[in-house]
Coordinates of C-alpha atoms in Angstrom, one line a residue:
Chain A
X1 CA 42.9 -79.1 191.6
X2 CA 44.2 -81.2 194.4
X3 CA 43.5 -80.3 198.1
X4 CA 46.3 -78.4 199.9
X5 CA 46.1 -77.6 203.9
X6 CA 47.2 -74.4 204.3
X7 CA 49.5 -75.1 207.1
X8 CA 51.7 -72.6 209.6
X9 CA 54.4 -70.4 208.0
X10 CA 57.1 -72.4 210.0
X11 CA 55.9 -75.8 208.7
X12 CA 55.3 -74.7 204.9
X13 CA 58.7 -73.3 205.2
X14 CA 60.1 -76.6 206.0
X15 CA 58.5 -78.0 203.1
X16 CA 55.8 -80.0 204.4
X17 CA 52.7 -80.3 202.6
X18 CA 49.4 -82.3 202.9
X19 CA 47.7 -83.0 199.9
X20 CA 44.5 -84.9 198.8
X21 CA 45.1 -85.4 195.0
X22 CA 43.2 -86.5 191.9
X23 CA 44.6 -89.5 191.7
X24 CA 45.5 -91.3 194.5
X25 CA 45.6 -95.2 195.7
X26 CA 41.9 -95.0 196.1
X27 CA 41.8 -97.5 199.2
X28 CA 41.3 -96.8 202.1
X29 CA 40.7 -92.9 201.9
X30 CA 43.5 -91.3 203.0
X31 CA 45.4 -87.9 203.7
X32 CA 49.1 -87.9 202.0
X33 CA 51.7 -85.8 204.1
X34 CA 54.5 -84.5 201.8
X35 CA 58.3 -83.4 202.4
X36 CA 60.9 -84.2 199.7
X37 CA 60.9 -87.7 198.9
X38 CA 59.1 -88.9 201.9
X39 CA 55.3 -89.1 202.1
X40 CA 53.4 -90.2 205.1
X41 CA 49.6 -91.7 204.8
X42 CA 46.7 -91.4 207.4
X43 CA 44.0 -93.1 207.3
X44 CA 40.8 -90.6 206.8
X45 CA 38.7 -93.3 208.9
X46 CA 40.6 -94.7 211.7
X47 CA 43.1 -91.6 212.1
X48 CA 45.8 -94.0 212.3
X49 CA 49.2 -93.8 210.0
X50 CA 48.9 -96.2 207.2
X51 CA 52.6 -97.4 207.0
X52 CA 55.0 -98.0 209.1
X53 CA 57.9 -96.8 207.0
X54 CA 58.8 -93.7 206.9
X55 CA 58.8 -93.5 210.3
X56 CA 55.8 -91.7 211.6
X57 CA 57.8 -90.7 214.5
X58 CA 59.2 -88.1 211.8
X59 CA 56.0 -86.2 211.4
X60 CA 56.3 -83.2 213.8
X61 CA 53.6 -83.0 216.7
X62 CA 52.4 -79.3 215.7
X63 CA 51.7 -80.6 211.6
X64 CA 49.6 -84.0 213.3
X65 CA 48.0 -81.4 216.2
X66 CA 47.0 -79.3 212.8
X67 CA 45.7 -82.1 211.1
X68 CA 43.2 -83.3 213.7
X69 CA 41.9 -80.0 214.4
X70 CA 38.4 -80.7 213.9
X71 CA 37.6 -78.2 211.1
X72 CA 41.2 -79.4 209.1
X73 CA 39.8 -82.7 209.5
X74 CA 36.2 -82.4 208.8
X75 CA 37.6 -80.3 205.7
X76 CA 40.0 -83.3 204.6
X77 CA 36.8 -85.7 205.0
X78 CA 34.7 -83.5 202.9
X79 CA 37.4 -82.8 200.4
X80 CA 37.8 -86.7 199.8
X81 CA 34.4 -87.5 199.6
X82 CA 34.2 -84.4 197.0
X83 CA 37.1 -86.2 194.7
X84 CA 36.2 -90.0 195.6
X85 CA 32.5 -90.3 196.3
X86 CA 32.2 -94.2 195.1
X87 CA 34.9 -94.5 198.6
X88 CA 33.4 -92.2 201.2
X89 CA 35.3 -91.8 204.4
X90 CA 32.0 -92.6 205.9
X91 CA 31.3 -96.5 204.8
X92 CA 27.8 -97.7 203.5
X93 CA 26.1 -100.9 204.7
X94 CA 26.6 -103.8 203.2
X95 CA 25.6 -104.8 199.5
X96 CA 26.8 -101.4 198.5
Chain B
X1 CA 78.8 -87.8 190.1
X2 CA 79.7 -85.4 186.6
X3 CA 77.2 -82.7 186.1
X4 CA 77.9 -81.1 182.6
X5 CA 76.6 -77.5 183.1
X6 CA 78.2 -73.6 182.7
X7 CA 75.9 -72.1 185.0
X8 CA 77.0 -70.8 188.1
X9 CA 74.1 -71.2 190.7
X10 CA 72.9 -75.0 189.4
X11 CA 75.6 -76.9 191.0
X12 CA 75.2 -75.8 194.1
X13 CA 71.9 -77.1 194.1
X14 CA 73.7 -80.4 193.3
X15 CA 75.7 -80.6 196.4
X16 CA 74.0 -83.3 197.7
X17 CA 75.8 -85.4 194.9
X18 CA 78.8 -83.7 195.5
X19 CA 79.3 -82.9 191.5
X20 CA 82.3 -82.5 190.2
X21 CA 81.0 -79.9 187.5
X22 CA 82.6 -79.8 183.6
X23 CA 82.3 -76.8 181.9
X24 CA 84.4 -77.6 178.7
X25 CA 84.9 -80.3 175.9
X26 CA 88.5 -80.8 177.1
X27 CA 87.1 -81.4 180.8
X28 CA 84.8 -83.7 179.3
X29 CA 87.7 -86.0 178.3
X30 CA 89.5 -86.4 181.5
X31 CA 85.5 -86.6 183.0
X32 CA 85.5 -89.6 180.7
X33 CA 89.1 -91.0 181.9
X34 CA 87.4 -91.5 185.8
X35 CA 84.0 -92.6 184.4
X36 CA 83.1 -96.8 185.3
X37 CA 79.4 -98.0 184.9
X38 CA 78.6 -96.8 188.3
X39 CA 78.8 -93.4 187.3
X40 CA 75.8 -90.7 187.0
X41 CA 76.2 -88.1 184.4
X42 CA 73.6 -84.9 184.6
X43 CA 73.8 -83.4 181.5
X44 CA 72.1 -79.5 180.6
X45 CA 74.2 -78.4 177.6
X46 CA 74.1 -80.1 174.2
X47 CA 77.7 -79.8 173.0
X48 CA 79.3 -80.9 176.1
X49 CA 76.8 -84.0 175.8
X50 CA 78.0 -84.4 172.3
X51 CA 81.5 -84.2 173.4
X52 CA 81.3 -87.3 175.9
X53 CA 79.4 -89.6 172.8
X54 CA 82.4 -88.5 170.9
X55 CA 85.2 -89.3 173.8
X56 CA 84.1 -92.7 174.4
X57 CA 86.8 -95.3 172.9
X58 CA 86.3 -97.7 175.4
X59 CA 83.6 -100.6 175.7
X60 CA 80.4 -100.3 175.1
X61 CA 78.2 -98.7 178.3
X62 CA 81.0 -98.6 180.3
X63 CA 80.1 -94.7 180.9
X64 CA 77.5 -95.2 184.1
X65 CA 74.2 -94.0 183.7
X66 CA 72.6 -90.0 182.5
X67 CA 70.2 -87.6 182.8
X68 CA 70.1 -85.5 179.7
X69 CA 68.2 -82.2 179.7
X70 CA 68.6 -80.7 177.2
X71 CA 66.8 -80.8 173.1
X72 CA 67.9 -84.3 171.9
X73 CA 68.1 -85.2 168.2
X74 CA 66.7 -88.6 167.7
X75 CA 69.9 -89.8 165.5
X76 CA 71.6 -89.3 169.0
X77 CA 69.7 -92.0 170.8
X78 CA 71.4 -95.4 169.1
X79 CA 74.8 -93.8 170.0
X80 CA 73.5 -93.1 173.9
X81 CA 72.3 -96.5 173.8
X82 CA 75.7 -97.8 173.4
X83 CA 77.4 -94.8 175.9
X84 CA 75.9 -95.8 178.7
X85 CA 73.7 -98.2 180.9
X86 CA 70.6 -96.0 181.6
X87 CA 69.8 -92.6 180.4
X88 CA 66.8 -90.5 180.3
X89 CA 66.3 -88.0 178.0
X90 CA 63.5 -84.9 177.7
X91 CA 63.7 -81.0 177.3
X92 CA 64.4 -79.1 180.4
X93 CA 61.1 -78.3 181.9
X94 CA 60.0 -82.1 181.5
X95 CA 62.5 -82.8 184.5
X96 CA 62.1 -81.7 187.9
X97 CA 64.0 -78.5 188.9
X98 CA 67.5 -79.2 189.7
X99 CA 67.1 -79.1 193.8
X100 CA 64.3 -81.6 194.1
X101 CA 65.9 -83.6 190.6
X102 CA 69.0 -84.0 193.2
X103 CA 66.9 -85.0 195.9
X104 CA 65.2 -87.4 194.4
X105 CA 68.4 -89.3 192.6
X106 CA 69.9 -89.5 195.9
X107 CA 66.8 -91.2 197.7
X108 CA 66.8 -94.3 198.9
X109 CA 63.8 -94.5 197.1
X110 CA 65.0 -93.4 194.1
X111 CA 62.7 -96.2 191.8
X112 CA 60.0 -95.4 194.0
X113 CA 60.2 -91.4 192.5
X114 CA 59.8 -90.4 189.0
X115 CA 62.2 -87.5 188.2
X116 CA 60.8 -86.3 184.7
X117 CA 58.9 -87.3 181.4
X118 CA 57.6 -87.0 178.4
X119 CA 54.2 -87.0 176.6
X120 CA 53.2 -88.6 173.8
X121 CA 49.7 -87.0 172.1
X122 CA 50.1 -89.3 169.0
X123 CA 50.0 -92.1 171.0
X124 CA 48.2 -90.6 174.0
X125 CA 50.8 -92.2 176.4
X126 CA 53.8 -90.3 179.0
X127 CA 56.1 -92.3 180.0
X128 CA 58.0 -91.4 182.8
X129 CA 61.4 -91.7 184.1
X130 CA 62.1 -93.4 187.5
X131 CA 64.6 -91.8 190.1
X132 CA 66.7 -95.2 188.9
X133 CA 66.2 -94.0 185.3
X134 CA 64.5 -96.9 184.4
X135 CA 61.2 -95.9 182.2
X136 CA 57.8 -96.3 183.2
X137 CA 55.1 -95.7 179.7
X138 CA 51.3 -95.0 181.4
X139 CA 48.4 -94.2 178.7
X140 CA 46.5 -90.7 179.3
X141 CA 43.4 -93.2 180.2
X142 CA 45.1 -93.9 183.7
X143 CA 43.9 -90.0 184.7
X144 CA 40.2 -90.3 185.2
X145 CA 38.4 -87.4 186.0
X146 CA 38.2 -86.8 189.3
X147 CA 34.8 -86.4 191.4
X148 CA 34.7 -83.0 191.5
X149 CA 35.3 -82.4 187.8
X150 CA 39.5 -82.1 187.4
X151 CA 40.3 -83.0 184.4
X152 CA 44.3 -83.4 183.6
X153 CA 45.8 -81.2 180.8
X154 CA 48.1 -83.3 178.9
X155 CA 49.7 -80.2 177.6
X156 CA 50.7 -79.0 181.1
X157 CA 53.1 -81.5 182.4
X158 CA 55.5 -81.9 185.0
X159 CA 56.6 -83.4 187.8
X160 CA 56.5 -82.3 191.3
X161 CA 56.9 -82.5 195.3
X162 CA 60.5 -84.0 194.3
X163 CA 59.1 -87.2 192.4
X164 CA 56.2 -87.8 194.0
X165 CA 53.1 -86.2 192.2
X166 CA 52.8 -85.4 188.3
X167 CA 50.9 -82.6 187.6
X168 CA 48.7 -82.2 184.4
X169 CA 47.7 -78.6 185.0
X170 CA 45.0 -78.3 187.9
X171 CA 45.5 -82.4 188.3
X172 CA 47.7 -84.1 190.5
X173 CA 48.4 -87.5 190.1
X174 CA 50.4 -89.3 192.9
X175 CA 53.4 -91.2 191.8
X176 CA 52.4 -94.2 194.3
X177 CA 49.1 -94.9 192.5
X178 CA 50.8 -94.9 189.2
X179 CA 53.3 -97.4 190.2
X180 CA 51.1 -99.9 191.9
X181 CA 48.7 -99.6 188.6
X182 CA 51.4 -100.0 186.2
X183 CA 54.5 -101.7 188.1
X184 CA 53.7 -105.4 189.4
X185 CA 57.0 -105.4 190.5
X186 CA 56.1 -102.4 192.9
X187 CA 52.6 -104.1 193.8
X188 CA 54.0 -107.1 195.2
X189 CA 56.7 -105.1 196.9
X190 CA 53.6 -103.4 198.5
X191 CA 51.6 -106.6 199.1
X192 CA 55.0 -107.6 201.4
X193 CA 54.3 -105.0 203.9
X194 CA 50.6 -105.7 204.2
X195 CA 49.3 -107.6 207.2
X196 CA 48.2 -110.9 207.0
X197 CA 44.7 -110.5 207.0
X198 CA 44.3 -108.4 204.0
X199 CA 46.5 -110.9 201.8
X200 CA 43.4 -112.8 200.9
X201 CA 41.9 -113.4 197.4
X202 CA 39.0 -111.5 198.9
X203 CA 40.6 -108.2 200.1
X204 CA 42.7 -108.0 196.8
X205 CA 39.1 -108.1 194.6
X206 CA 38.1 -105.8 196.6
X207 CA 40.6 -103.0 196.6
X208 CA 41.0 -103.9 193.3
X209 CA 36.9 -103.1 192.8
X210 CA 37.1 -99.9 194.6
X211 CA 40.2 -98.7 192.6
X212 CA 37.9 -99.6 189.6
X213 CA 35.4 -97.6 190.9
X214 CA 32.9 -100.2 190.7
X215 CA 30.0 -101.2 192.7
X216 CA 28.9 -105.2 193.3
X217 CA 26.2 -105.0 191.5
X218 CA 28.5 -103.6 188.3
X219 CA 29.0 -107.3 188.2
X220 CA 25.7 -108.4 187.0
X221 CA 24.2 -110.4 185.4
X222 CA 27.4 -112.3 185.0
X223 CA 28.1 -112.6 189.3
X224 CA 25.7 -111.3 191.4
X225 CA 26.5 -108.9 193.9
X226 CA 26.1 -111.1 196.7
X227 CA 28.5 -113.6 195.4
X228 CA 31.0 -111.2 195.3
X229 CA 30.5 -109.5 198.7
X230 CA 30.7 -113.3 200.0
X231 CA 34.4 -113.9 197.7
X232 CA 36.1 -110.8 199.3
X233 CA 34.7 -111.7 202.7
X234 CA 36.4 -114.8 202.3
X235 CA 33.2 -116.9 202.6
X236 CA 34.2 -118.8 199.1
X237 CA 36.7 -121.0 199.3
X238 CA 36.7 -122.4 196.0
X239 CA 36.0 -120.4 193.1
X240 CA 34.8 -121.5 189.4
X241 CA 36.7 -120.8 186.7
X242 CA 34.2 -119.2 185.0
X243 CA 33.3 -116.9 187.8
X244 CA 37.5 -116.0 188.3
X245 CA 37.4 -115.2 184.5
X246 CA 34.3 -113.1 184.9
X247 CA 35.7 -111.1 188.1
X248 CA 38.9 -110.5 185.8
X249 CA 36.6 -109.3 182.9
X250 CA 34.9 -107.0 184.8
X251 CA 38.1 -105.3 186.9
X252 CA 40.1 -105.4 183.5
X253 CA 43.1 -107.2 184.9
X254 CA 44.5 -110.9 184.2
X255 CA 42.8 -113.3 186.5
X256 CA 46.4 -114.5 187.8
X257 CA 46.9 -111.1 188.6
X258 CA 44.0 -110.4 191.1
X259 CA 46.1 -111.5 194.1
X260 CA 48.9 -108.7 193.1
X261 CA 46.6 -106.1 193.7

């Protein structure tokens, strides 16, 4: 089942989602942000947007502010590591 | 845009196409009198379908494109084929609901969004149709199990979050990892907006690894790991045959095809 943050009535009712699925582009670990046929990428380990296209700008503050709360975000962390532990959010040395 | 359909509530979740809906078999033949190959037919009844195969006098595919969803008798298909440019074809609850079907034809990412399918448990393969309505085949051995145990249930399909994940009962596949496994075209259009410093042999080997879910020392005893943490850091600059046809073997890809990913 993939990960869904439960997010604020007002945001779920504009139909935004954020997802960690069972299959996703594997690298780097990533949360996907979902509404229609747009999807927005943040990187699980730097907390930066992944693309530049959509426009991040599009993403409303309150859904990023709920994001980064730190028990959304330590829950997205965990929740990757559960579905893709051969790519933790956390990196291993080298040789892994 | 033609959307063949006698319900009353479905075009309106249409009207980002602005529809001009036909009800009838005789509004099916002045539909076909405006048609050129630019337009998109939505299809959800069976007769009036069988109506526009049957109106067409003119050259072949000179109808536009279709979605058809509705049952479908194989026998149908060579005389589609010759109706129109494009058309995709599965029964009803193999397409996305009408809303978010709508949404994702008018995208500007429409080949980038996959709008329905079907599966195939003889051959163990679903192939998709794009938002363009161009098809997209993917074996069943693309969904791995996930980490924490979901497995996908081939027998509960269907696409969701308007194109962009396909659901296989408690598994979600997104639509962008199925694309850049199984669409060069779409991995180069993704290598574009990559900056320059992951562009290198190097980086693609190693995203290409960690897709495979494979560690450097799955390599051995053909590469050692070290070698290969030394090619995606770049530090080989010229790399033997035999070790780029190893490298290949081992992340199931051609070797010309590395850079790609």
């Amino acid at each position: 089942m993939p990960f869904d943050l439960l997010l604020p009535a007002a945001l779920k009712k504009a139909r935004w989602k954020v997802k960690i699925r069972e299959k996703e582009t594997r690298e780097p670990p990533h949360v996907t942000i979902l509404r229609k046929t747009k999807a927005w990428r943040i990187n699980l380990r730097t907390r930066q947007f992944m693309d530049d296209q959509p426009d991040p700008d599009q993403v409303p503050a309150a859904l990023l502010q709920h994001i980064h709360a730190a028990d959304n975000w330590t829950r997205l962390c965990d929740e990757w590591d559960r579905k893709y532990s051969d790519n933790p959010v956390q990196q291993p040395a080298d040789g892994e | 845009m033609f959307l063949l359909d006698r319900t009353k509530q479905r075009p309106t979740w249409f009207s980002l196409l602005h529809p001009e809906v036909v009800r009838s078999t005789g509004a099916v033949r002045q539909s076909v009198a405006k048609a050129t190959k630019h337009t998109l037919w939505v299809s959800y009844e069976q007769d009036l379908t069988d109506a526009l195969v049957k109106s067409v006098c003119g050259p072949s595919r000179a109808l536009g494109n279709a979605v058809l969803i509705h049952a479908l008798s194989p026998r149908s298909i060579p005389a589609l084929t010759g109706c129109f440019r494009r058309f995709a074809f599965a029964s009803d609850d193999a397409f996305l609901p009408p809303d978010e079907l709508a949404e994702a034809l008018h995208a500007e990412n429409a080949a980038d969004l996959l709008i329905g399918g079907s599966v195939n448990a003889d051959n163990q393969t679903i192939t998709f149709w794009r938002g363009n309505l161009e098809p997209l085949t993917v074996p069943f051995s693309a969904f791995e199990t996930s980490g924490d145990g979901i497995s996908p249930d081939f027998t509960a399909f269907s696409v969701t979050d308007s194109g962009q994940t396909v659901r296989l009962g408690e598994y979600e596949a997104a639509t962008d990892s199925l694309l850049y496994e199984f669409d060069p075209e779409f991995r180069r259009r993704m290598a574009k907006h990559r900056q320059q410093s992951e562009r290198s042999f190097g980086a693609s080997v190693r995203r290409l690894r960690k897709q495979r879910g494979l560690r450097r020392t799955d390599f051995e005893p053909d590469i050692t790991s070290k070698t290969i943490a030394r090619i995606e850091q770049g530090k080989v600059h010229r790399i033997h045959k035999k070790t780029l046809d190893a490298i290949a073997r081992h992340l199931r890809v051609a070797a010309d095809e590395i850079e790609t990913f």
